XYZ file of C-alpha atoms in Angstrom:
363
model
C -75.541 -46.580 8.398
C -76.787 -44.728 5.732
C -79.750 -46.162 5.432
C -80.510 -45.830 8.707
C -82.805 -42.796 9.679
C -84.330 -41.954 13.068
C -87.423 -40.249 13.874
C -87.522 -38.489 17.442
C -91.029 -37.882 18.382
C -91.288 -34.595 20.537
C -94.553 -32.727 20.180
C -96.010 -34.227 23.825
C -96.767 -32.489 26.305
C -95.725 -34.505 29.371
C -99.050 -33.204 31.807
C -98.032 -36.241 34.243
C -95.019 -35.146 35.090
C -96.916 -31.511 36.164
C -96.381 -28.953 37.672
C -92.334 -29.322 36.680
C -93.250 -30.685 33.047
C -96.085 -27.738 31.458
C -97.333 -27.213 27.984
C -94.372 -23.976 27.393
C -91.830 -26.276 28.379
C -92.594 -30.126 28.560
C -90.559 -32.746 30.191
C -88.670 -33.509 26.820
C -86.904 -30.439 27.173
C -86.217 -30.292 31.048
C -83.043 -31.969 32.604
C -85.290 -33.605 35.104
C -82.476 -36.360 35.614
C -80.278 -33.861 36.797
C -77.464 -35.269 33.876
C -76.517 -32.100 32.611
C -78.892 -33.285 29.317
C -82.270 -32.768 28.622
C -84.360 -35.900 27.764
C -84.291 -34.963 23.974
C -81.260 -34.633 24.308
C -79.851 -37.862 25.863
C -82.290 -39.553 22.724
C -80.307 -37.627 20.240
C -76.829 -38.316 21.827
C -77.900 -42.514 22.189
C -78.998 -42.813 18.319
C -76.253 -40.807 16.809
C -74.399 -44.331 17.860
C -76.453 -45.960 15.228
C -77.390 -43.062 12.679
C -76.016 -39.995 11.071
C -76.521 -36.802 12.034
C -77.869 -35.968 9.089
C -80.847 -38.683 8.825
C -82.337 -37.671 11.730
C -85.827 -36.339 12.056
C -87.388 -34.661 14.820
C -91.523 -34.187 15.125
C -93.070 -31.976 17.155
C -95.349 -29.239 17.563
C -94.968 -25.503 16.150
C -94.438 -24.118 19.223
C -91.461 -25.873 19.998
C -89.410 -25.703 17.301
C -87.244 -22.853 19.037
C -86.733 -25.415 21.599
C -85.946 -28.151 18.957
C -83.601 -25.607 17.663
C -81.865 -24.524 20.761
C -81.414 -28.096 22.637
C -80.376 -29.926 19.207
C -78.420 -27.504 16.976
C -76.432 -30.374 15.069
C -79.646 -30.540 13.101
C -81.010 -28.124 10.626
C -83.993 -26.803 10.477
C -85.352 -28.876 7.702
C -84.841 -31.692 9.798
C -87.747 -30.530 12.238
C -91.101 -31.560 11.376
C -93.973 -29.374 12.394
C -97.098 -30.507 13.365
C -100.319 -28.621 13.220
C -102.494 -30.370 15.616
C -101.604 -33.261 17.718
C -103.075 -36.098 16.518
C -101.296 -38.865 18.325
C -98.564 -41.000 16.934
C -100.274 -42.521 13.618
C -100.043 -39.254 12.096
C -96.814 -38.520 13.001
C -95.317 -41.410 12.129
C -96.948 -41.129 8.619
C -95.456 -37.326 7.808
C -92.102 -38.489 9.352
C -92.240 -41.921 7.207
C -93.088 -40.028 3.672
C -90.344 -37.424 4.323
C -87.782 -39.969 4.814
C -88.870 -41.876 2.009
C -88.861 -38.753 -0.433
C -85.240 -38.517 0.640
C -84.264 -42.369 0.322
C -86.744 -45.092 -0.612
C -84.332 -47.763 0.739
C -84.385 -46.190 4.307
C -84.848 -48.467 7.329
C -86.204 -46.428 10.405
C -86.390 -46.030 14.021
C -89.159 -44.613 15.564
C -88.999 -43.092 19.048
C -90.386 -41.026 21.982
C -88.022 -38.383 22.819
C -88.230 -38.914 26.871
C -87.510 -42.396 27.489
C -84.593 -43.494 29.867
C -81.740 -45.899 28.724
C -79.436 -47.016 31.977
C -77.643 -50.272 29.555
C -76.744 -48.175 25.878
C -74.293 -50.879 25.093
C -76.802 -53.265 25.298
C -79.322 -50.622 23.662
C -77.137 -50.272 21.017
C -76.655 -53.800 20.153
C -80.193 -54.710 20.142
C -81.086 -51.469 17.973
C -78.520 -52.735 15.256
C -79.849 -56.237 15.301
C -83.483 -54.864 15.017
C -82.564 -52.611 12.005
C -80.627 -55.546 10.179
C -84.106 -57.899 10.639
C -86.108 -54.342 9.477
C -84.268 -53.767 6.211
C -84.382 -57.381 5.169
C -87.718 -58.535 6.172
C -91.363 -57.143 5.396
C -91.329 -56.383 9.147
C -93.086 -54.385 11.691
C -90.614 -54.867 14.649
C -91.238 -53.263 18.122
C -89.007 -53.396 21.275
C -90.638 -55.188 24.124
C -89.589 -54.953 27.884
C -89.124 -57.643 30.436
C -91.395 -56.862 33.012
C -90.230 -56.451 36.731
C -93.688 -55.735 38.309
C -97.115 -55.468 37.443
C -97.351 -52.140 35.983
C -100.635 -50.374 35.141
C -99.150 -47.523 33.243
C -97.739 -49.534 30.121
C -99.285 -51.176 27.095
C -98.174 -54.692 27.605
C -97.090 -57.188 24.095
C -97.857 -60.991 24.103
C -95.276 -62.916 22.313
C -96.067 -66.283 19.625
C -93.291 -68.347 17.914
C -89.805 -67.335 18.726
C -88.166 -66.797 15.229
C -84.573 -68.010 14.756
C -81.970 -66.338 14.218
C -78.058 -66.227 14.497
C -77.565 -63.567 16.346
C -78.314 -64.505 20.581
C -81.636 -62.227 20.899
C -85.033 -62.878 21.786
C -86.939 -62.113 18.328
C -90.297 -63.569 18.110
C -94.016 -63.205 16.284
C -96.700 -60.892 18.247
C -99.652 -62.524 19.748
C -101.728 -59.456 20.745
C -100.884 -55.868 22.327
C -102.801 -55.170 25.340
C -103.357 -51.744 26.390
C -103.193 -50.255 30.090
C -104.614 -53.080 32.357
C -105.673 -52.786 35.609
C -103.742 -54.540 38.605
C -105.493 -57.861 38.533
C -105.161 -57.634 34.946
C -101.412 -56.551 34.712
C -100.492 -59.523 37.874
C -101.804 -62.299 35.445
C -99.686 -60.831 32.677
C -96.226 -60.654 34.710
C -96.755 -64.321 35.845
C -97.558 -65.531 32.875
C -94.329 -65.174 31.224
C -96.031 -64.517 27.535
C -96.012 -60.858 28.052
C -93.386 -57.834 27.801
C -93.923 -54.159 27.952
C -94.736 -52.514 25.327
C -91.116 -49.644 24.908
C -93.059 -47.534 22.099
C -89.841 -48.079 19.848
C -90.349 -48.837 16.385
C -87.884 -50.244 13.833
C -89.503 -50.851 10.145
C -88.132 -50.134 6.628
C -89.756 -47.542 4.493
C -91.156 -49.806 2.265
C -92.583 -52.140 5.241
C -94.325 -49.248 6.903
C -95.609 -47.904 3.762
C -97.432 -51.138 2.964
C -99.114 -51.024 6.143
C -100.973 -47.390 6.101
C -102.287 -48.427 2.521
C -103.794 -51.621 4.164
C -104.909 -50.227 7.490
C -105.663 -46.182 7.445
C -105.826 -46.198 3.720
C -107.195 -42.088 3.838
C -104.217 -41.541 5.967
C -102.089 -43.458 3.440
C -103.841 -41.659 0.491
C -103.083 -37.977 2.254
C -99.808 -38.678 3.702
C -98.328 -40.852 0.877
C -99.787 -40.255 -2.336
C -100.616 -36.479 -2.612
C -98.328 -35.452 -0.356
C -95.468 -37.385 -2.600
C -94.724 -34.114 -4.750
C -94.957 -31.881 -1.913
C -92.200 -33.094 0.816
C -89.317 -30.618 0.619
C -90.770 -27.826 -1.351
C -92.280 -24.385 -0.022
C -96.165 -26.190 -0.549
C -95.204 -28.593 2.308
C -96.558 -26.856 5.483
C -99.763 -25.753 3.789
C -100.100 -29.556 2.403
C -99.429 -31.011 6.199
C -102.240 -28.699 7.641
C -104.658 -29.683 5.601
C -103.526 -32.885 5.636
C -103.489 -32.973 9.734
C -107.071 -31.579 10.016
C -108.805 -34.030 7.848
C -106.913 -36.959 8.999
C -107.848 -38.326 12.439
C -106.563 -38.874 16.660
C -105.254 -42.605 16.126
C -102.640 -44.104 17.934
C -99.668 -46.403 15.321
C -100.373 -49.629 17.945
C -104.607 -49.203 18.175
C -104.249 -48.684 14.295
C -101.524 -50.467 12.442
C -99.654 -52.894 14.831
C -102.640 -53.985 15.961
C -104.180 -55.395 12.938
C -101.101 -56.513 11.106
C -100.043 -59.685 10.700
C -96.353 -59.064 9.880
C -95.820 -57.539 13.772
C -92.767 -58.901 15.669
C -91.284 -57.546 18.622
C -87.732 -58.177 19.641
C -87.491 -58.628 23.772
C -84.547 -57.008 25.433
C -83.912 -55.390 29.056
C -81.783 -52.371 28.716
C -82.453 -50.216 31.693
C -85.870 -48.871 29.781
C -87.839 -46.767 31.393
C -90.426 -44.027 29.943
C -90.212 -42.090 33.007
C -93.863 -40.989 32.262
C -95.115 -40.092 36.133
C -93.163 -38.964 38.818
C -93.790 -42.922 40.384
C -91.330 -43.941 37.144
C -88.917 -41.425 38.178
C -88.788 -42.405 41.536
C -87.943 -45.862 40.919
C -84.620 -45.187 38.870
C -83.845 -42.412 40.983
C -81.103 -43.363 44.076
C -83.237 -43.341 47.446
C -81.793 -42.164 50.708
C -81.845 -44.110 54.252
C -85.489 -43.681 54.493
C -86.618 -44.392 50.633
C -86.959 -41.361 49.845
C -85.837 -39.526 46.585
C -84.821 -35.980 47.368
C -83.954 -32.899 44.936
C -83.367 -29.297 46.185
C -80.854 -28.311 48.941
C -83.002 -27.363 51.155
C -85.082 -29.993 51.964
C -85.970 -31.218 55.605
C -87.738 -34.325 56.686
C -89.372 -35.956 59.618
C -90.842 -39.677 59.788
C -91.213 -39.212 56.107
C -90.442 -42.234 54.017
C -90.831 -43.730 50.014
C -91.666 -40.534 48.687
C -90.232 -38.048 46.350
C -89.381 -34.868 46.560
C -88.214 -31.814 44.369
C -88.265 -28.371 44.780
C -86.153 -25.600 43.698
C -82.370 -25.399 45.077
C -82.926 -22.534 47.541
C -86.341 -22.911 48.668
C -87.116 -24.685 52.377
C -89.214 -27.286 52.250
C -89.811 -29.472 55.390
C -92.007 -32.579 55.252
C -93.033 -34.808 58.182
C -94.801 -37.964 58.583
C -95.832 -38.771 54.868
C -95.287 -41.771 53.582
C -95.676 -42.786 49.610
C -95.600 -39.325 48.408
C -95.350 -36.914 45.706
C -94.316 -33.476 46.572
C -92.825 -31.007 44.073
C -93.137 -27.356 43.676
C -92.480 -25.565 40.789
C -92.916 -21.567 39.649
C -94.971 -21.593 42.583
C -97.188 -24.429 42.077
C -97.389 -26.620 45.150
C -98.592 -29.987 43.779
C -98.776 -32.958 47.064
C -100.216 -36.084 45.621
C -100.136 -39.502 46.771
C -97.719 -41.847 44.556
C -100.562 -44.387 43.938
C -102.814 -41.547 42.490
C -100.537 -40.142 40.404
C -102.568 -41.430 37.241
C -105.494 -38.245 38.919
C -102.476 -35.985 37.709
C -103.912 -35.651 34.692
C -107.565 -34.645 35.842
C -105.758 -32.406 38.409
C -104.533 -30.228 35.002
C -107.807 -30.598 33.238
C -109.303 -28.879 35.909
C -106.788 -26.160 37.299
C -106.705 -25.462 33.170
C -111.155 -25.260 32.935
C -110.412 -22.904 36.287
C -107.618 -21.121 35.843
C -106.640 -20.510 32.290
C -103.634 -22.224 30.430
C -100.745 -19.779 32.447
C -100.259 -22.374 35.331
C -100.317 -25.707 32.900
């Protein structure tokens, strides 16, 4: 296990889960589950099976390193990596990669989101440790794909090639293509077709592996992030070095990027309860449903001929609902938000615009 770092990324801001989830206090930080956790925190409390406190990393933006700090204090401080400027995942992954690798050049990491949902961890677990053994021995870009159980617009979808042998009873094989968001025609031909798995946004790739790729795919990304930044991880130049570095560099995803193009991509296929909860339609269907389908939070909440939507509002606060059907309803410090579940993807125009008419307070 010592070789074995983890890299929590943090710095989203979770706008489709609005108005619960807001830019002062995103979804990774909110017990939205109602577990007693926060999301971060559930992440953090499922890898330490598999890593040491002390090799995790945690990216996100400056203004929630207090939050970092507060829901994870295990970890120090120089375990929190501060971005800038969000500049999607490629850059992230790059300043997270070089500061592991400044600490231990024979690291094999996992790379995650910090608000996914695990139901199976034993089974998580399992597949995690087989993925990291396949990591640290092969020149491997390795990816955890999800059976899919519907056709799903809201995922990146992975098409598998050759199934690659192995001892171990897991379903390990070569990538074909990644596919991002389809539409429903699209995503129906996928699900049928057997070839294709969601695409989980884990990562598992040694230091070495990952390294390799930036130099052959974003080679100014490689060149700022890995070979002038090689003196400066650790020492008081570092955050002046990483804004530079995060201005110049540019808004690329790791998939559109790096997994894309390689040819060494493999993705090992698994169901373990995975769900990135990334809309309140995600929540609702891991969420326990009463008699009429409905998902309820709040104590206080009445409804009439009102069926398959869901519902949260504050413990406390009356809310009575009557004759909707496929609905999202949820108030939150005052925000009313009623949208229909198969809109939900408008959820992020809806906070564009209250944000272009109202200023940042109420998003």
């Amino acid at each position: 296990m010592k070789n074995t770092y983890c890299v929590i990324m943090a710095g989203g801001v979770g706008s489709r889960f609005w108005p619960l989830s807001k830019s002062s206090m995103p979804k990774q930080f909110l017990d939205i589950l109602g577990t007693g956790r926060t999301f971060i925190q559930m992440t953090f409390d499922r890898f330490k099976r598999i890593c040491p406190v002390e090799n995790f990393i945690v990216v996100t933006n400056f203004d929630y390193k207090d939050l970092v700090i507060q829901q994870l204090p295990e970890i120090s401080e120089k375990q929190i990596l501060l971005e800038p400027l969000r500049r999607n995942t490629a850059p992230c992954i790059a300043y997270a990669s070089n500061r592991v690798k400044s600490m231990n050049p024979n690291a094999t990491i996992v790379v995650a989101p910090s608000d996914h949902l695990i139901l199976n961890e034993e089974e998580f677990v399992f597949q995690l440790k087989t993925g990291i053994s396949f990591a640290a021995e092969h020149n491997a870009l390795l990816t955890l794909g999800i059976p899919p159980n519907r056709p799903e617009t809201g995922f990146g979808y992975i098409q598998i090639a050759n199934k690659i042998e192995n001892e171990e009873s897991v379903h390990l094989y070569e990538v074909k293509t990644f596919t991002e968001k389809p539409n429903l025609d699209m995503a129906k031909i996928f699900v049928d077709s057997g070839e294709f798995y969601w695409n989980s946004g884990i990562f598992i790739w040694s230091v070495n592996s990952i390294s390799k790729a930036f130099e052959k795919h974003l080679p100014d990304m490689y060149e700022r992030f890995f070979t002038k930044g090689e003196k400066m991880y650790g020492t008081p130049d570092e955050i002046y070095f990483i804004n530079k570095a995060y201005s110049e560099c540019q808004n690329t995803s790791i998939d559109y990027a790096v997994m894309e193009n390689a040819d060494n991509v493999f993705v090992l296929c698994a169901d373990f309860g995975w769900s990135d909860v990334g809309t309140w339609g995600a929540l609702y269907a891991q969420q326990p449903k009463d008699e009429k389908n409905n998902v309820i939070s709040g104590d206080s909440v009445f409804t009439y001929a009102s069926e398959n939507s869901i519902i949260h509002v504050p413990d406390g606060k009356i809310a009575v609902l009557q004759g909707l059907d496929g609905y999202i309803v949820v108030e939150s410090d005052d925000i009313l938000l009623v949208c229909k579940k198969d809109d939900e993807q408008q959820i992020r125009l809806i906070v564009n615009d209250i944000r272009l008419e109202k200023g940042n307070k109420f998003v």
